[in-house]
Coordinates of C-alpha atoms in Angstrom, one line a residue:
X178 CA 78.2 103.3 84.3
X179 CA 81.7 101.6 83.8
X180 CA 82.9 99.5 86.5
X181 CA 85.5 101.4 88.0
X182 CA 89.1 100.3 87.7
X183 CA 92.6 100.9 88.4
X184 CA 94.1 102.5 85.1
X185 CA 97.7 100.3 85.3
X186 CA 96.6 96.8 86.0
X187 CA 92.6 97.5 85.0
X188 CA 91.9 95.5 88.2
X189 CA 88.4 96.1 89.6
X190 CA 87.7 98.3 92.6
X191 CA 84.6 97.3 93.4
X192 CA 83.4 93.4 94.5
X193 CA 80.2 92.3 93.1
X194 CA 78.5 93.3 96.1
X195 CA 79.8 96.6 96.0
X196 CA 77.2 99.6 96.1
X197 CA 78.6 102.4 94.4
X198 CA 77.2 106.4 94.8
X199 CA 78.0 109.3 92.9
X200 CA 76.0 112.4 94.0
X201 CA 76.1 115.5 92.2
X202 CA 76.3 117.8 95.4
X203 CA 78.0 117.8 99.0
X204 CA 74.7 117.8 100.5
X205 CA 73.6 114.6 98.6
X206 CA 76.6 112.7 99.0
X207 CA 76.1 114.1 103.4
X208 CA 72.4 112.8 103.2
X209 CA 74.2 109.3 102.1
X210 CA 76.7 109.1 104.9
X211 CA 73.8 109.9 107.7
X212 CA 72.1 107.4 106.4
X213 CA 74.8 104.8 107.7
X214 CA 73.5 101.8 105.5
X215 CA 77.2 101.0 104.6
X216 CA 80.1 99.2 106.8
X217 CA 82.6 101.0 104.7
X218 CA 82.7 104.1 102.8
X219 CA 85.8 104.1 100.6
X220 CA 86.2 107.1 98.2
X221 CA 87.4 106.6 94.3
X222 CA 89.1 109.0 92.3
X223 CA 90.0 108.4 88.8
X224 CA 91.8 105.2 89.4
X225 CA 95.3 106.4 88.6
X226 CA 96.8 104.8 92.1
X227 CA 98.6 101.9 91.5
X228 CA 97.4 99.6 94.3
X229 CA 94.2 99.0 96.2
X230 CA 94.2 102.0 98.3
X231 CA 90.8 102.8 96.6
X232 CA 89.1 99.5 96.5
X233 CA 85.8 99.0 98.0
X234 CA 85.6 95.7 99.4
X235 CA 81.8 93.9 98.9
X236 CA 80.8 95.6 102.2
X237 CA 81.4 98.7 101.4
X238 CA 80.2 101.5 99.1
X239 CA 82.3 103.1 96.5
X240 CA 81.8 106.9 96.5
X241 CA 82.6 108.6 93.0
X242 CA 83.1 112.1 94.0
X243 CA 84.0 113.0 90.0
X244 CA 80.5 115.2 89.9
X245 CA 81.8 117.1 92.6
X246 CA 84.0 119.2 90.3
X247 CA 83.4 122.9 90.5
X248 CA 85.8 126.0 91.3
X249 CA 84.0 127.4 94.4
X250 CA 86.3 130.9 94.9
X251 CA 89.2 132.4 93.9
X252 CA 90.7 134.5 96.2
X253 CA 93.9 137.2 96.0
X254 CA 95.8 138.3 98.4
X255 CA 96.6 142.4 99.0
X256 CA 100.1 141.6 99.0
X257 CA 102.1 138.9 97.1
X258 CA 103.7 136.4 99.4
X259 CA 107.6 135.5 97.7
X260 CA 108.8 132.0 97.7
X261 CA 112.1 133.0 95.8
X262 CA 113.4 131.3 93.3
X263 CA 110.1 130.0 92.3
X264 CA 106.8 132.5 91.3
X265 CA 105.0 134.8 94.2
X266 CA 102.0 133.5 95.6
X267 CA 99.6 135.8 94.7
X268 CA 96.3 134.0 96.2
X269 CA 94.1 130.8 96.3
X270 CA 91.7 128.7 94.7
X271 CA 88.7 126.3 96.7
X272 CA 87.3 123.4 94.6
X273 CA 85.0 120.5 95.3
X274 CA 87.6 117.4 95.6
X275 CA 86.1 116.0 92.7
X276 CA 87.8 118.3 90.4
X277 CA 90.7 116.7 88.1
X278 CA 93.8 118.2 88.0
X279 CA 93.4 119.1 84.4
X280 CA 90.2 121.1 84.9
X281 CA 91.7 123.2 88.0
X282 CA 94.6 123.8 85.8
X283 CA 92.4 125.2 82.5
X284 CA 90.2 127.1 85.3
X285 CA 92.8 129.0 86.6
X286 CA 94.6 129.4 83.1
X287 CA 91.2 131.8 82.6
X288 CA 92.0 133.4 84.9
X289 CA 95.7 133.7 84.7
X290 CA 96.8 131.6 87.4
X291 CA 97.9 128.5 87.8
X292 CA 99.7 126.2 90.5
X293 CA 103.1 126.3 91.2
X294 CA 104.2 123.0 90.7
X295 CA 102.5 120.3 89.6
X296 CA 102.5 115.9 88.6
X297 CA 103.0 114.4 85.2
X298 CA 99.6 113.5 84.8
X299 CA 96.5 115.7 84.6
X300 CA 93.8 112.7 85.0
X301 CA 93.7 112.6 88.4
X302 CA 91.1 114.0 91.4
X303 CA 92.7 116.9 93.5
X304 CA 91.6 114.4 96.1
X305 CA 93.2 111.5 94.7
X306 CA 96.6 113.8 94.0
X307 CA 96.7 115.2 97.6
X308 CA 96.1 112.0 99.6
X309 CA 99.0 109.9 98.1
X310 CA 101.3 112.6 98.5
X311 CA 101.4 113.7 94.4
X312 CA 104.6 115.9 93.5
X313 CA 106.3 117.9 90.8
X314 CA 109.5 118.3 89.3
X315 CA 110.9 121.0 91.8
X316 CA 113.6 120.6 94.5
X317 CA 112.7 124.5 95.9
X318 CA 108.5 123.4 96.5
X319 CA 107.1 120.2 98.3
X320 CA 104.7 118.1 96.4
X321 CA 101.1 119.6 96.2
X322 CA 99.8 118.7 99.2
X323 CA 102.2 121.6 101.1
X324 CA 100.2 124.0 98.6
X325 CA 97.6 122.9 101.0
X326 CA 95.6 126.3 103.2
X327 CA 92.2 124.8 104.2
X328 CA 90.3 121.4 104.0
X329 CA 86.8 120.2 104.5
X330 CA 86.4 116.8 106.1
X331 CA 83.6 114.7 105.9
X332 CA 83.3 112.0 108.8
X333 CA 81.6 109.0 109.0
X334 CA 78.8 110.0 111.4
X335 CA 77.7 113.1 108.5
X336 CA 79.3 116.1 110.5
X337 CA 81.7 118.1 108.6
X338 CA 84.7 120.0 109.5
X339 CA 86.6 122.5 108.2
X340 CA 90.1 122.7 109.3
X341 CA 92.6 125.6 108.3
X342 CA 96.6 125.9 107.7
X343 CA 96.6 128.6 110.5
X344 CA 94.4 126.3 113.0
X345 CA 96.5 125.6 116.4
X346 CA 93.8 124.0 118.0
X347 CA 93.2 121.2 114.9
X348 CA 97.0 121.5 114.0
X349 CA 97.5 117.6 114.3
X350 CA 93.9 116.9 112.2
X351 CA 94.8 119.5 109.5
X352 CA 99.0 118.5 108.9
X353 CA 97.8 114.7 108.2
X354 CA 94.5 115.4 106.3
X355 CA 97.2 117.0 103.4
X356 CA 98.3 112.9 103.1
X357 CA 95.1 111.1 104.1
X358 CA 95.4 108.0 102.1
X359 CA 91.5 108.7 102.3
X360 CA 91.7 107.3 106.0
X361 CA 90.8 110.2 107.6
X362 CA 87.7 111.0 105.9
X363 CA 85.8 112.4 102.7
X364 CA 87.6 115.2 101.5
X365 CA 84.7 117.3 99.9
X366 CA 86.5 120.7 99.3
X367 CA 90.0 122.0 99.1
X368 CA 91.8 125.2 99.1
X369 CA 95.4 126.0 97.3
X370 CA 98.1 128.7 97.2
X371 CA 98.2 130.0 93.2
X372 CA 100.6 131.5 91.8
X373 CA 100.9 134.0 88.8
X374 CA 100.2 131.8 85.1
X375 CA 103.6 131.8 83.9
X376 CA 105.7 130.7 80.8
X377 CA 108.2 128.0 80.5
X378 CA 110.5 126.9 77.9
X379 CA 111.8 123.3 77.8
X380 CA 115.7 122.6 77.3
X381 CA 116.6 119.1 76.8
X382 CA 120.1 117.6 76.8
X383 CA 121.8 113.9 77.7
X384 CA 123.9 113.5 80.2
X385 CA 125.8 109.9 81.1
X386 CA 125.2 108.5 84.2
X387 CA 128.3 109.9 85.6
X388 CA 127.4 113.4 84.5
X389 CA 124.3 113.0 86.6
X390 CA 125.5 111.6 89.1
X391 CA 127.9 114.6 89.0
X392 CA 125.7 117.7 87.9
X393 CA 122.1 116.5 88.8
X394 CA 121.6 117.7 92.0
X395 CA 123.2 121.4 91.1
X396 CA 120.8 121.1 87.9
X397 CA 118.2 120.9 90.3
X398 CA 118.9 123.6 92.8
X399 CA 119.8 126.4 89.8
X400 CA 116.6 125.5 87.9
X401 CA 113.0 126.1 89.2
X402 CA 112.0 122.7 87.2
X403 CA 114.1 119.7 86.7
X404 CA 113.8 116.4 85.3
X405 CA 115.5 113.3 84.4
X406 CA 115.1 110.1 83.0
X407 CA 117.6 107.0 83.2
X408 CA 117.3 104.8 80.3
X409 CA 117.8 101.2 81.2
X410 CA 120.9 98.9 80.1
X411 CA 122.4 102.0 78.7
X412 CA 124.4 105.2 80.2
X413 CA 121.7 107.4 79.4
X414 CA 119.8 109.7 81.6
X415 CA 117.6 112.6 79.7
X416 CA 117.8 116.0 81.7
X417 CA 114.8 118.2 80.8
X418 CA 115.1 122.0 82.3
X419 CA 112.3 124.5 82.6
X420 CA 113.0 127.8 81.9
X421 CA 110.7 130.6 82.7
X422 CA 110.7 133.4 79.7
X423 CA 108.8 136.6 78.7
X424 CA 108.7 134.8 75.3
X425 CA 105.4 134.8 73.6
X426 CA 104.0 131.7 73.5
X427 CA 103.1 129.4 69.8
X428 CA 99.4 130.0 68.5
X429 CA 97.2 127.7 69.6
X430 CA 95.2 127.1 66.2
X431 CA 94.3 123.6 65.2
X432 CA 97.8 123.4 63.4
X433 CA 99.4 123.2 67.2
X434 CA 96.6 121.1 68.6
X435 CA 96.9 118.5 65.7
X436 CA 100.6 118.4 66.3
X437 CA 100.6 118.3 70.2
X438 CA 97.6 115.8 69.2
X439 CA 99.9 113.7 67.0
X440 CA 103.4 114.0 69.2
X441 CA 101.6 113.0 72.7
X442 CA 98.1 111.0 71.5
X443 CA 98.9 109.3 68.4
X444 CA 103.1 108.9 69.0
X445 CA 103.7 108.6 72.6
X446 CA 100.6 106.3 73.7
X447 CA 99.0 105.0 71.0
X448 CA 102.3 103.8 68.7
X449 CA 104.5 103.6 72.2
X450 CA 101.7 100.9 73.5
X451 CA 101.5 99.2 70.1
X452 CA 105.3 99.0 69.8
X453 CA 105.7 98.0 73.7
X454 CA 102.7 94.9 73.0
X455 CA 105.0 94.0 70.0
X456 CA 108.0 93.5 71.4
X457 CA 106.6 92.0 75.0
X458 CA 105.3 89.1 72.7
X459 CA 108.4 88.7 70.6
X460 CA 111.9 87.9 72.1
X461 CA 111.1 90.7 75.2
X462 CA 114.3 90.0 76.5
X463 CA 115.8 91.5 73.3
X464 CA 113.5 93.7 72.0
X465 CA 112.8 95.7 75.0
X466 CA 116.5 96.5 76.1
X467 CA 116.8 97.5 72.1
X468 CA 113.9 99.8 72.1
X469 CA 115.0 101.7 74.8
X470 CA 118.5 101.8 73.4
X471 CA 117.1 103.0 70.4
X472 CA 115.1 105.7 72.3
X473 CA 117.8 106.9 74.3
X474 CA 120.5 107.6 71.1
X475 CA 117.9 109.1 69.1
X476 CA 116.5 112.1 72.1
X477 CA 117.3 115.0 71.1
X478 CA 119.2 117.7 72.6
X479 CA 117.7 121.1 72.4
X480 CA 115.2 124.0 73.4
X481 CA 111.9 123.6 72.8
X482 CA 109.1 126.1 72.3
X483 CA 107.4 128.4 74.5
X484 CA 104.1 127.3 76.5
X485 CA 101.8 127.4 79.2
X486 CA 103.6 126.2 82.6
X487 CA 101.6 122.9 83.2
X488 CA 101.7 121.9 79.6
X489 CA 105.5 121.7 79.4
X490 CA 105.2 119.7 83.0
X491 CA 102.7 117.3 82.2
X492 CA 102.2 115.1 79.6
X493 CA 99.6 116.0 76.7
X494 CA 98.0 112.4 77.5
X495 CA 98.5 109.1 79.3
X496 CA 102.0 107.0 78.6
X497 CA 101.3 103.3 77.3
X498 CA 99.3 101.9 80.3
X499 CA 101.9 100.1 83.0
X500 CA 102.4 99.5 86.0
X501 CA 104.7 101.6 88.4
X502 CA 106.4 101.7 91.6
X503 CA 108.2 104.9 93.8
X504 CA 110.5 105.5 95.9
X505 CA 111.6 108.4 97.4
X506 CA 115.1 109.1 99.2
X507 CA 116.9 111.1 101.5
X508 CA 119.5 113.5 99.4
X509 CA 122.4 112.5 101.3
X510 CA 121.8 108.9 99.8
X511 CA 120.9 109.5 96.5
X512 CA 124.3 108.9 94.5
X513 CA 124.3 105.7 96.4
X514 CA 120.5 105.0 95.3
X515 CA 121.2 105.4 91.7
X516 CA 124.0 103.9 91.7
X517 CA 123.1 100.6 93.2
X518 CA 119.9 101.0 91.0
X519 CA 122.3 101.0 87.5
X520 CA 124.1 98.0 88.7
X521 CA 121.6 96.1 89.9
X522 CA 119.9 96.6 86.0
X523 CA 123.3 96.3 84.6
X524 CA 123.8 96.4 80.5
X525 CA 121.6 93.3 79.7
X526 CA 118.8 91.8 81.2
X527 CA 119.4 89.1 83.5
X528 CA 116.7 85.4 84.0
X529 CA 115.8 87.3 87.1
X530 CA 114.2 90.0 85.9
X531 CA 113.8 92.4 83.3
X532 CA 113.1 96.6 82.9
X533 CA 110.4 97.4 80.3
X534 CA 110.6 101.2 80.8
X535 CA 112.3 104.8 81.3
X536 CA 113.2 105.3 84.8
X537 CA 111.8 109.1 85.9
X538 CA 114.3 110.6 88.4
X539 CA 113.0 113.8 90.4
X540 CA 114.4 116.1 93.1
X541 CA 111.5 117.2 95.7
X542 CA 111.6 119.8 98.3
X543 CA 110.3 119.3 101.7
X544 CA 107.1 119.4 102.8
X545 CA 107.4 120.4 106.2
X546 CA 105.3 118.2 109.0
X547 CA 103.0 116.2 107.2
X548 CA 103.1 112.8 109.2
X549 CA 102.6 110.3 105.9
X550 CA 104.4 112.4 103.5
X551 CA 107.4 111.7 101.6
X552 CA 109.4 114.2 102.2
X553 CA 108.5 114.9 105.7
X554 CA 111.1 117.4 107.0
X555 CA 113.3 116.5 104.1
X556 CA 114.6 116.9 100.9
X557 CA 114.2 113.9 98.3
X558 CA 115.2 111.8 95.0
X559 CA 112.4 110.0 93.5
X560 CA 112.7 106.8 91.5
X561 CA 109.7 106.2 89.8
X562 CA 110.3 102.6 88.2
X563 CA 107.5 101.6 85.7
X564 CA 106.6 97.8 83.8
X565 CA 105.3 97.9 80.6
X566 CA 101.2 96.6 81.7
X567 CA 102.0 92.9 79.8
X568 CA 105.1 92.5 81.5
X569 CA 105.2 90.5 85.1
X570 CA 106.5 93.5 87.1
X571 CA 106.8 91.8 90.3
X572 CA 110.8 90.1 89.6
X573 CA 111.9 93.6 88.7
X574 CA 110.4 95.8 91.5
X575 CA 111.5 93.1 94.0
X576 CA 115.1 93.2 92.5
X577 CA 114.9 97.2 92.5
X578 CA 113.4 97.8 95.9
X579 CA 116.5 95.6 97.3
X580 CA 119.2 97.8 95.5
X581 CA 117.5 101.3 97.1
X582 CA 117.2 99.7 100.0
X583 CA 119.9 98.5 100.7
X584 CA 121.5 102.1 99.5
X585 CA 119.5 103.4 102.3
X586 CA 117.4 102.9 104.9
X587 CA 115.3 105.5 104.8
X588 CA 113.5 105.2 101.5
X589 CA 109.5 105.7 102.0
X590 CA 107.0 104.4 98.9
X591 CA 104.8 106.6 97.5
X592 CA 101.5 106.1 98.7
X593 CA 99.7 105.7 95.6
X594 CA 101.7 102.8 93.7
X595 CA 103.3 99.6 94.4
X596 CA 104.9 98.6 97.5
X597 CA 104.9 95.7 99.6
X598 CA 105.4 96.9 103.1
X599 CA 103.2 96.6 106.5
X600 CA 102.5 98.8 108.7
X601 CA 105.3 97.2 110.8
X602 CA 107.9 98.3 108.4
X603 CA 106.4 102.2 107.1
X604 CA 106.1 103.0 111.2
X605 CA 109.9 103.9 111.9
X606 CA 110.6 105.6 108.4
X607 CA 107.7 108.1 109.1
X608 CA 108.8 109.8 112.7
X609 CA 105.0 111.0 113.4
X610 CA 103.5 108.2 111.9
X611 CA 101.8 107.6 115.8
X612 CA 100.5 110.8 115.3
X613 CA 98.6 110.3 111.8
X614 CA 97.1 107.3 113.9
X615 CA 96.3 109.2 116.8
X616 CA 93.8 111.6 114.4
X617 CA 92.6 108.3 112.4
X618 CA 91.5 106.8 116.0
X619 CA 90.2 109.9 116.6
X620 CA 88.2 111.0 113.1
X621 CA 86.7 107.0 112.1
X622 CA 87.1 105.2 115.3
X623 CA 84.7 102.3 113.6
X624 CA 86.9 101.8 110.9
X625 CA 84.5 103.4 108.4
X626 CA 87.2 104.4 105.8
X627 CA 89.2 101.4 106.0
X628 CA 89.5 98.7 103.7
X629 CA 92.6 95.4 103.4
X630 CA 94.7 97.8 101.7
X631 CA 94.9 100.6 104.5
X632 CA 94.9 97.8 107.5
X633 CA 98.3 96.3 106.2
X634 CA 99.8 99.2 105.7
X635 CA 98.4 101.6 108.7
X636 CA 97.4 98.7 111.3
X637 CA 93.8 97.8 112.5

């Protein structure tokens, strides 16, 4: 078995003492946490966080939960529940935590369903995606943990707990399992609002910065999906729109799958990485700025074809491997955000620092009263700033995180990529952030599910 890694920095997240399990049933992997043989349990998705929230420290085992992958029920409701302007929910789905993203997603396809909004990338556990607080591209849904109906917990003494949306008497337990930075347990199965499949055709056109700055948050708001994508020492930002349509949808012969095959696979990752190592190696500080330059006069404006919802809002396979960082701010700050972003980056690099990639801009709705998430009670921007993997990233996510910061107070890192805050500084932007420590006291009160990563940034 490969050692298990984190897919940005290919950092281990195991130490050489390490044990690591992977059981092929809940009951198995419940018979290993009554046995108690291990200080720390620390569960391991597919290593798509870009820190050490996963890492299992030499006194610890890692638990691979990626064999605990089936689609336990599907269940409909009698009545559609709207959530106008976005699709009906029409029902849920349970799954084993294990599951990736991807699989739920062709599962439900089957059965012609899907989720309403979901992240760029398909790699990941539902576990993994709903414990750092994964979102879409939507400004009218909250990111997928607030799809969230029912959880089951496993604790570190082997009892297990189910805990349900509609639960007042484990209200507290069930709002800040939907973020759990894995702290709160072993999530072993989870259950989802669905929505009807549905259809979306892609319009892309480029805005300046100005424009955006302008337009972007009405583009948002009148469009069920949004995206956007500032290009570096230029005026650029990419707006990408997702249109829902009754049109019938490309054949999916070989002919399509060799061409979404050659576009996303070969082009995107493959040439994109080799072109990226190139040009990290020679003159960077020239070659990098041109490349995106390049990119960013030669996108196309533009509607695209007609396909399944989740493949026009994911990619069809990993970017170049990099390294990436996330903010997320409060709406009333986000002109201000960008803006101090674009100058600090200015039209050239500087010694201090240099960008190596597209900059993926995002408008979130709230999730309610989740303690740890983002968009607690609010409405957000995301800044998702990414180094090329052979690039030091460190210069420019120090320069960056100034400029947003000092744009606003209130920005809050996403939980699954770079940051360098304690638990000191996260505590006042997250007003019930006592509360998600209440229920950690409360659910591993021997530290079980910690590890170095989760004591700076939650506290001992």
């Amino acid at each position: 078995m490969a050692t298990p890694r984190i897919w940005g920095s290919h950092a281990r997240l195991t130490g050489p003492g390490t044990a690591i399990l992977r059981p092929t049933t809940q009951d198995e992997l419940v018979t290993a946490v009554r046995a108690g043989r291990h200080r720390h349990l620390r569960p391991i998705g597919s290593g798509h966080s870009f820190n050490d929230i996963a890492s299992a420290p030499a006194d610890s085992a890692a638990l691979l939960l990626d064999r605990l992958n089936r689609v336990l029920a599907v269940r409909r409701y009698d009545i559609e529940r709207p959530r106008p302007p976005m699709p009906a929910t029409v029902g849920t789905v349970t799954v084993e935590a294990g599951i990736t993203i991807d699989a739920l997603l062709r599962e439900l396809q089957s059965r012609n369903l899907t989720l309403v909004n979901v992240g760029a990338i398909r790699e990941q556990t539902i576990a993994g995606a709903l414990s750092t607080g994964t979102h879409g591209a939507s400004i009218h849904v909250g990111s997928l943990s607030s799809l969230v109906v029912s959880l089951k917990l496993l604790r570190a003494d082997g009892s297990v707990t189910t805990v349900t949306r509609d639960d007042a008497g484990h209200a507290d337990l069930f709002r800040s399992a939907c973020v759990g930075l894995g702290a709160l347990g072993i999530l072993l199965e989870v259950e989802l609002e669905v929505v009807q499949a549905l259809t979306l055709r892609p319009v892309r056109r480029m805005l300046t910065l100005d424009e955006f700055l302008a337009e972007g948050e009405t583009i948002a708001r009148t469009h069920p999906y949004a995206r956007f994508y500032y290009f570096p020492y230029t005026d650029h930002v990419e707006c990408v729109t997702d249109i829902p349509t009754d049109d019938p949808i490309a054949p999916q012969g070989f002919s399509h799958s060799l061409q979404r095959w050659v576009r996303g696979t070969l082009l995107d990752r493959h040439l994109a990485g080799a072109l990226f190592t190139a040009a990290s190696t020679v003159r960077p500080r020239q070659s990098i700025p041109a490349a995106i330059r390049l990119a960013a006069s030669s996108r196309e404006s533009g509607t695209g074809p007609a396909d399944i919802s989740w493949r026009c809002l994911t990619l069809p396979d990993l970017p170049p491997r990099h390294i990436e960082m996330e903010w997320s701010v409060p709406l009333q700050d986000w002109r201000a955000a960008v803006r101090a972003l674009h100058t600090t980056i200015g039209p050239r690099p500087t010694p201090a620092f240099l960008a190596g990639f597209v900059i993926s801009l995002r408008f979130v709705g709230s999730d309610g009263d989740i303690p740890l998430s983002n968009n607690y009670r609010r409405e957000s921007l995301t800044i998702d700033i990414m180094q090329f993997h052979a690039l030091d990233p460190y210069p420019y996510f120090a320069a960056t995180t100034r400029a947003i910061r000092t744009a606003t107070t209130e920005a809050r890192p996403h939980w699954g990529k770079y940051f360098d805050l304690t638990a000191a500084d996260l505590a006042p932007r997250y007003p019930e952030f006592e509360v998600f420590e209440q229920v950690r006291a409360a659910q591993d009160p021997d530290d079980v599910f910690t590890n170095p990563w989760l004591t700076r940034v939650l506290g001992s």
